[in-house]
PDB file of C-alpha atoms in Angstrom:
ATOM      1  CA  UNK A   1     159.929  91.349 165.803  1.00 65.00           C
ATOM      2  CA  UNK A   2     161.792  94.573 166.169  1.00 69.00           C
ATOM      3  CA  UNK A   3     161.474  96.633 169.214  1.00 75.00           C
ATOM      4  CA  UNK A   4     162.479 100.502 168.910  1.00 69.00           C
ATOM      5  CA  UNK A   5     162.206 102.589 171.844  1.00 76.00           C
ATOM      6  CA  UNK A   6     163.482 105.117 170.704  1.00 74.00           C
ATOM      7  CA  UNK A   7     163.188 106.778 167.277  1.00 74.00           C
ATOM      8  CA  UNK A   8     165.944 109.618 167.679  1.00 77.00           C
ATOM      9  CA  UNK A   9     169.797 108.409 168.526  1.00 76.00           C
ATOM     10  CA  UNK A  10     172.135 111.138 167.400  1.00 78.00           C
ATOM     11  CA  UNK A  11     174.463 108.408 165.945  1.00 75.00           C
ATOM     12  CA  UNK A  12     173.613 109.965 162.798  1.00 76.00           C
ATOM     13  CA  UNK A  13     174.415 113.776 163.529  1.00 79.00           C
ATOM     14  CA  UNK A  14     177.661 113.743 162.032  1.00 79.00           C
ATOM     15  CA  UNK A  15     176.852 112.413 158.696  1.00 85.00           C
ATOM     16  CA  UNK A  16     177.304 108.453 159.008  1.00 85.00           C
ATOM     17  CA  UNK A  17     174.918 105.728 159.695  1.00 84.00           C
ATOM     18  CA  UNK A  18     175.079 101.975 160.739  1.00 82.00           C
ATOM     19  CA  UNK A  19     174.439  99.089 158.974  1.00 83.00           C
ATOM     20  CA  UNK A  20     172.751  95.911 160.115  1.00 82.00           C
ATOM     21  CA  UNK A  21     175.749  94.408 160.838  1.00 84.00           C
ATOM     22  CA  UNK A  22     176.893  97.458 163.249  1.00 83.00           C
ATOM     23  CA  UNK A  23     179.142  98.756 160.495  1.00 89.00           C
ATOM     24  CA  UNK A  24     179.149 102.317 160.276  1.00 91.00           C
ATOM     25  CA  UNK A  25     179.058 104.260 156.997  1.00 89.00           C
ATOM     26  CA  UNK A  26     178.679 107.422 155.652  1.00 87.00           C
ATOM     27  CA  UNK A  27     175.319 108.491 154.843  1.00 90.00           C
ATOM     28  CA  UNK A  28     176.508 109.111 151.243  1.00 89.00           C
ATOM     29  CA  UNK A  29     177.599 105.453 151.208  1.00 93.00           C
ATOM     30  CA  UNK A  30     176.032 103.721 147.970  1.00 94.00           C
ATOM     31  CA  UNK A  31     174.367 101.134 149.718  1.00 93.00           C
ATOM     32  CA  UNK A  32     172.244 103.799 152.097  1.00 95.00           C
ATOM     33  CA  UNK A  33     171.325 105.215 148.595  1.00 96.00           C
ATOM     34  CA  UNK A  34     170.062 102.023 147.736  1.00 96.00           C
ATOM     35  CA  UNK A  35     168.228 101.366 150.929  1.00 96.00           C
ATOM     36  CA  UNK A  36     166.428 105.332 150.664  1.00 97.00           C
ATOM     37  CA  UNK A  37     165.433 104.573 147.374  1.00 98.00           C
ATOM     38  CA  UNK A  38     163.340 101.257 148.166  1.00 97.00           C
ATOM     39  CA  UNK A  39     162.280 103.264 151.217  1.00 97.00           C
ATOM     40  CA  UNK A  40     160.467 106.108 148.677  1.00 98.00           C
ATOM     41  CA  UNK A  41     159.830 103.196 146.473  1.00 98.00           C
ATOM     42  CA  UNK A  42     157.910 101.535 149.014  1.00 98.00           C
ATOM     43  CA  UNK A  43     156.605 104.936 150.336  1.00 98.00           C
ATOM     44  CA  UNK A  44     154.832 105.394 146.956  1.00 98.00           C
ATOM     45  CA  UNK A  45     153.402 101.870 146.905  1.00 98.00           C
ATOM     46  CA  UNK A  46     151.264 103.107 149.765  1.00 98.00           C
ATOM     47  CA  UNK A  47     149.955 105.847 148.471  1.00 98.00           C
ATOM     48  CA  UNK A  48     148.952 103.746 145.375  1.00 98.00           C
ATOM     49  CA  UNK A  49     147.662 101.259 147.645  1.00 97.00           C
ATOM     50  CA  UNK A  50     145.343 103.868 149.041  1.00 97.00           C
ATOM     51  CA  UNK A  51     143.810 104.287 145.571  1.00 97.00           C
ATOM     52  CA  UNK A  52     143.752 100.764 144.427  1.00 97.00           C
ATOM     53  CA  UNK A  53     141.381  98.069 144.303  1.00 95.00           C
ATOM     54  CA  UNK A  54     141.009  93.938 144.541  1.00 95.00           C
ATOM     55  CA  UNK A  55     143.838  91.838 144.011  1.00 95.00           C
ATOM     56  CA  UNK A  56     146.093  94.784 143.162  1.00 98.00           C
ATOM     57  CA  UNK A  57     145.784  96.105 146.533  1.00 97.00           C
ATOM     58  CA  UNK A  58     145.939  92.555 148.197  1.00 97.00           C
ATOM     59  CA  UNK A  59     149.027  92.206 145.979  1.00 98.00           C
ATOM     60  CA  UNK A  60     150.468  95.955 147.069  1.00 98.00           C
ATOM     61  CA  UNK A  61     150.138  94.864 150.871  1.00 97.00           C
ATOM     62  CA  UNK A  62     152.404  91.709 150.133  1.00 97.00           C
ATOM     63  CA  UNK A  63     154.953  93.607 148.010  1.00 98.00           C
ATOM     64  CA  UNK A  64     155.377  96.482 150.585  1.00 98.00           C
ATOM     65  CA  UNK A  65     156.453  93.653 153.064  1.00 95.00           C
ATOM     66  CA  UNK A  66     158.852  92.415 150.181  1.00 96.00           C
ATOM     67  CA  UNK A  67     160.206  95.797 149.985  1.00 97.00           C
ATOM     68  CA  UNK A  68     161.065  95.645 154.016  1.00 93.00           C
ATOM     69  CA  UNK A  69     162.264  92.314 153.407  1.00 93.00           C
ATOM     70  CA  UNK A  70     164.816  94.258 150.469  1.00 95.00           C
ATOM     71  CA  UNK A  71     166.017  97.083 152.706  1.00 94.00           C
ATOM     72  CA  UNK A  72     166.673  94.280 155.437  1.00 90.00           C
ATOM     73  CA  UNK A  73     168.934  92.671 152.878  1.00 92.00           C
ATOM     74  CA  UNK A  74     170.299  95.792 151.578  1.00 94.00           C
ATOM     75  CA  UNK A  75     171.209  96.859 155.391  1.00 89.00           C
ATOM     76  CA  UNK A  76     173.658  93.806 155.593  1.00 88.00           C
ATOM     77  CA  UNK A  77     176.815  92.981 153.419  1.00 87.00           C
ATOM     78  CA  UNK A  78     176.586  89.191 151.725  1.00 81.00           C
ATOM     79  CA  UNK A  79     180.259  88.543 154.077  1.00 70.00           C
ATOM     80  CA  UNK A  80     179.821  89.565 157.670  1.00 50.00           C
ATOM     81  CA  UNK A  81     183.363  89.693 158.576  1.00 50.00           C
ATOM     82  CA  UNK A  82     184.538  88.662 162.197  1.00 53.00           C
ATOM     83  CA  UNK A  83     181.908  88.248 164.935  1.00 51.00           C
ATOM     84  CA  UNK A  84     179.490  85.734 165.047  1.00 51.00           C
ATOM     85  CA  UNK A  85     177.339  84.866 161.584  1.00 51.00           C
ATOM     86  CA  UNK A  86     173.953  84.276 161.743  1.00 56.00           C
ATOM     87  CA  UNK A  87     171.630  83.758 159.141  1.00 66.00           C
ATOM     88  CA  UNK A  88     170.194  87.036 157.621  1.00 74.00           C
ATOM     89  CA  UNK A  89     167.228  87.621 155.866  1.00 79.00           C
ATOM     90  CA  UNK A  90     167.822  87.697 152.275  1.00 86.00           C
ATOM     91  CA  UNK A  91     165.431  88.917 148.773  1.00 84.00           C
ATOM     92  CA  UNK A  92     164.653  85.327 147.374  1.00 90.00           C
ATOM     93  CA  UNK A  93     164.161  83.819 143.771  1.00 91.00           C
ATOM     94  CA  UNK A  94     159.978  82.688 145.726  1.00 93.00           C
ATOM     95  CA  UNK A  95     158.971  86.759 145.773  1.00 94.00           C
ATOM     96  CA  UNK A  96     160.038  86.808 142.111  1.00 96.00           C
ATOM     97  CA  UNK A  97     158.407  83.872 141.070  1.00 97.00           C
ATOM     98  CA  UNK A  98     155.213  85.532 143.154  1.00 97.00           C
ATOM     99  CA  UNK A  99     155.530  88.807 141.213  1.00 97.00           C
ATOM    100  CA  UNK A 100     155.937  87.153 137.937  1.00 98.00           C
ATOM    101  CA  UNK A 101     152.419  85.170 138.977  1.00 98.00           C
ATOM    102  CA  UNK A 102     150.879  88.259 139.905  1.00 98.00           C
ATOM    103  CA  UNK A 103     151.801  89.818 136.370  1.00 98.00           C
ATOM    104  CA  UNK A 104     150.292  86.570 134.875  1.00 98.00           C
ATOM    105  CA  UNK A 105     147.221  86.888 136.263  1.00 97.00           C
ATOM    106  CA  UNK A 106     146.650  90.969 135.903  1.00 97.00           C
ATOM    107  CA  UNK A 107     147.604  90.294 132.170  1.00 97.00           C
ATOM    108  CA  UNK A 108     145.573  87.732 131.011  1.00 96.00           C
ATOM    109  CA  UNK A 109     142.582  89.955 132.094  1.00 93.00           C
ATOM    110  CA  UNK A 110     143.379  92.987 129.800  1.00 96.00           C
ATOM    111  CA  UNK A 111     142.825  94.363 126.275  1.00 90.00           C
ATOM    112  CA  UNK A 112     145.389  94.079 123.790  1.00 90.00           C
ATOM    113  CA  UNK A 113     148.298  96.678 124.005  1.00 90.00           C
ATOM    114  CA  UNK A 114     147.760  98.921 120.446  1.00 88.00           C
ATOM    115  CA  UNK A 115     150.154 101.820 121.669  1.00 91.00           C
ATOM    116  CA  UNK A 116     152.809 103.294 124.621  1.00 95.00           C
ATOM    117  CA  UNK A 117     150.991 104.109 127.109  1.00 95.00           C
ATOM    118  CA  UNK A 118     150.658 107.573 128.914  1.00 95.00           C
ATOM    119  CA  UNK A 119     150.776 107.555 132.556  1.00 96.00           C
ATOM    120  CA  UNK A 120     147.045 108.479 133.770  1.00 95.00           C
ATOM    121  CA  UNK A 121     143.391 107.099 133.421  1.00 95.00           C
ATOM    122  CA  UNK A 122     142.206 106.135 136.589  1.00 96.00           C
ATOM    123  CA  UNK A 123     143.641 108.104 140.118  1.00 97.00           C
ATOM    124  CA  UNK A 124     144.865 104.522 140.891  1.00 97.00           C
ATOM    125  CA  UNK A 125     146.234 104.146 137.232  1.00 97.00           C
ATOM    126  CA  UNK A 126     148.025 107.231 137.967  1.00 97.00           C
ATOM    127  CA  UNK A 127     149.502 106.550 141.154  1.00 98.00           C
ATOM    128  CA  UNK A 128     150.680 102.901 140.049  1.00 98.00           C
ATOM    129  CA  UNK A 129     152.663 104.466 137.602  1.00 98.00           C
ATOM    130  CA  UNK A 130     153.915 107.428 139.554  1.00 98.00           C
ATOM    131  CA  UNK A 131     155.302 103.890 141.723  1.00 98.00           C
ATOM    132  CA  UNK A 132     156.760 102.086 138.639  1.00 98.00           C
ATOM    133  CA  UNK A 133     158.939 104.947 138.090  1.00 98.00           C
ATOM    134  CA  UNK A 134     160.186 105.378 141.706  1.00 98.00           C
ATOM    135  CA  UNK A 135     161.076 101.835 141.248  1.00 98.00           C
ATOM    136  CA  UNK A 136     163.303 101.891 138.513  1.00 98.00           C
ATOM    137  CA  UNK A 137     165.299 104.241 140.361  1.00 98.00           C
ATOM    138  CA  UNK A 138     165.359 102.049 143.272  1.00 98.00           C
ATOM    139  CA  UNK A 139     166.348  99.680 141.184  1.00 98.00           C
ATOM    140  CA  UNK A 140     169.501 101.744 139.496  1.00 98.00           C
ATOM    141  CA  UNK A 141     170.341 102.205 143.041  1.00 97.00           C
ATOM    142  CA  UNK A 142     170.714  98.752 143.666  1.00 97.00           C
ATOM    143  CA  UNK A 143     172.641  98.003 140.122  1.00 97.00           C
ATOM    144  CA  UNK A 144     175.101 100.891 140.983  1.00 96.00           C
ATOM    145  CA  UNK A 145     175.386  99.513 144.727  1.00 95.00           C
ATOM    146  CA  UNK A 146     176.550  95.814 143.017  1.00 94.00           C
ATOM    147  CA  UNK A 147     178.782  97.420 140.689  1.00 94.00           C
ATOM    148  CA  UNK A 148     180.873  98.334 143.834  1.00 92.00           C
ATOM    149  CA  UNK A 149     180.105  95.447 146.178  1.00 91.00           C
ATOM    150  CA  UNK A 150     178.296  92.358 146.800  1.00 88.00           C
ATOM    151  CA  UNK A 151     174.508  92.020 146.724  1.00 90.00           C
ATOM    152  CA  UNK A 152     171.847  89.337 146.674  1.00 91.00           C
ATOM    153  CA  UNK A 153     171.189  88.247 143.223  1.00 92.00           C
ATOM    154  CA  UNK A 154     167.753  88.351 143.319  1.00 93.00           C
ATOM    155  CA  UNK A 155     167.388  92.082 144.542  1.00 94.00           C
ATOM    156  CA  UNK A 156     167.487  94.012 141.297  1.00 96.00           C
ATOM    157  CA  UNK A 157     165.635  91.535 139.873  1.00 97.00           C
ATOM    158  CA  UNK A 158     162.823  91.599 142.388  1.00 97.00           C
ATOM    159  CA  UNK A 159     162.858  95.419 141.443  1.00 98.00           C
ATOM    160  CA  UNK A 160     163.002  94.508 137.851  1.00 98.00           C
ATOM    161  CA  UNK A 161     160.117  92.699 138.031  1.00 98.00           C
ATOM    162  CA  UNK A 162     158.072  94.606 140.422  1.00 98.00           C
ATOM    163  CA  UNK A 163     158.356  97.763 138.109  1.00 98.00           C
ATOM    164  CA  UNK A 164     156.628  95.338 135.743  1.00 98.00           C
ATOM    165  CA  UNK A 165     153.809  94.237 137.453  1.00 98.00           C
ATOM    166  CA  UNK A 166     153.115  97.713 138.883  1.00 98.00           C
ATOM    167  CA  UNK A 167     152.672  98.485 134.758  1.00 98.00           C
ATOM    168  CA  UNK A 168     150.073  95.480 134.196  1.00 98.00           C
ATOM    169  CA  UNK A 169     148.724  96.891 137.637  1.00 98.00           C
ATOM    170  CA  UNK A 170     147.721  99.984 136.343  1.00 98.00           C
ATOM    171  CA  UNK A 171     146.720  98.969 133.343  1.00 97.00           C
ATOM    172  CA  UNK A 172     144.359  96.603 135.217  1.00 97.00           C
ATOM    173  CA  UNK A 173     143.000  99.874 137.188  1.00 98.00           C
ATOM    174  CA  UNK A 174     141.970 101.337 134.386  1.00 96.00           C
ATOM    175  CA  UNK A 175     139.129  98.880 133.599  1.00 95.00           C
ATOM    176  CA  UNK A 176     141.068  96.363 132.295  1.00 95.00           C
ATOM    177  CA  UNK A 177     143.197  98.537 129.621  1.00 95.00           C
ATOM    178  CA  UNK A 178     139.808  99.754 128.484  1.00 94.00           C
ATOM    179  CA  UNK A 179     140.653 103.204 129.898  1.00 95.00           C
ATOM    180  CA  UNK A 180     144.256 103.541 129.357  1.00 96.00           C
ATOM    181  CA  UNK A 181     145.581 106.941 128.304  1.00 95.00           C
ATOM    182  CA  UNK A 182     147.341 105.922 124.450  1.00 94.00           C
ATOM    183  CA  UNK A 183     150.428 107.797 123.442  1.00 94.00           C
ATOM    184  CA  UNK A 184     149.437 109.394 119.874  1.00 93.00           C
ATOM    185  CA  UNK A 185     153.344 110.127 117.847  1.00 92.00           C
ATOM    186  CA  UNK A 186     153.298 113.952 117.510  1.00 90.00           C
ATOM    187  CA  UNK A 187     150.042 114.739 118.986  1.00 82.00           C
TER     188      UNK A 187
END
């Protein structure tokens, strides 16, 4: 477990931050982008979770522990250099296979998809997609972060994924489909 004793350092002050391997970066750097980004990503997954119901809000408990698990990856480059290595917690090919599970089940519940779908219905509908959105940009973050350096494979797509099951999610939340908000061309 992590221990902090103190919240407020002043390491920061001047604009740079440390990673999890003691590096220290600016606060600009790409990869604190990245981690601020699952932060509000994760942020918003609570405040959906406050709305939701059942297994979506069993499953929004588990996946805001994933998202912790994703920042602690993010806060450590794939090659520690110098020092002593130790093994790191990483974003694993398991919590995708458990998302894509969890968007098996939601779907197979829910009425047939006859149009785009307009974010709304339910407060919990609402919410979930408010979250899907913050996740794609958590998860162009990430992309642009691996475009300049090393990341764990299975980060974007965790984030991939997860912005799909929070759509089944709130289509789920909004009695099965049954109450889903329908996109009508031009109206």
């Amino acid at each position: 477990m992590i221990r902090l004793d103190r919240i407020y350092t002043g390491g920061g002050d001047e604009g740079e931050t440390s990673l999890g391997d003691g590096t220290r970066v600016p606060k600009t750097h790409p990869r604190i982008a990245a981690l601020a980004a699952v932060e509000e990503a994760n942020a918003a997954l609570g405040v959906a979770r406050l709305h939701a119901d059942g297994a979506v809000a069993e499953d929004l408990a588990r996946i805001q522990n994933d998202l912790f698990d994703l920042g602690a990856d993010l806060c450590v480059p794939l090659q520690e250099e110098g020092g002593e290595r130790r093994e790191r917690l990483r974003a694993s090919p398991a919590q995708v296979e458990r998302l894509e599970a969890a968007i098996d089940l939601l779907s197979a519940e829910l009425a047939p998809l006859t149009s785009f779908i307009l974010p709304g219905g339910s407060p919990a509908s609402a919410q979930l997609h408010l979250a899907r959105c913050v996740v794609r940009r958590a998860e162009l973050a990430v992309l642009t972060t691996a475009e300049k350096e090393g990341l764990s494979p299975s980060l974007p797509v965790y984030l991939n994924r997860l912005s799909d099951y929070l759509f089944v999610a709130a289509r789920q939340q909004n009695d099965g489909g049954k109450a889903d908000v329908l996109w009508k061309p031009g109206g």
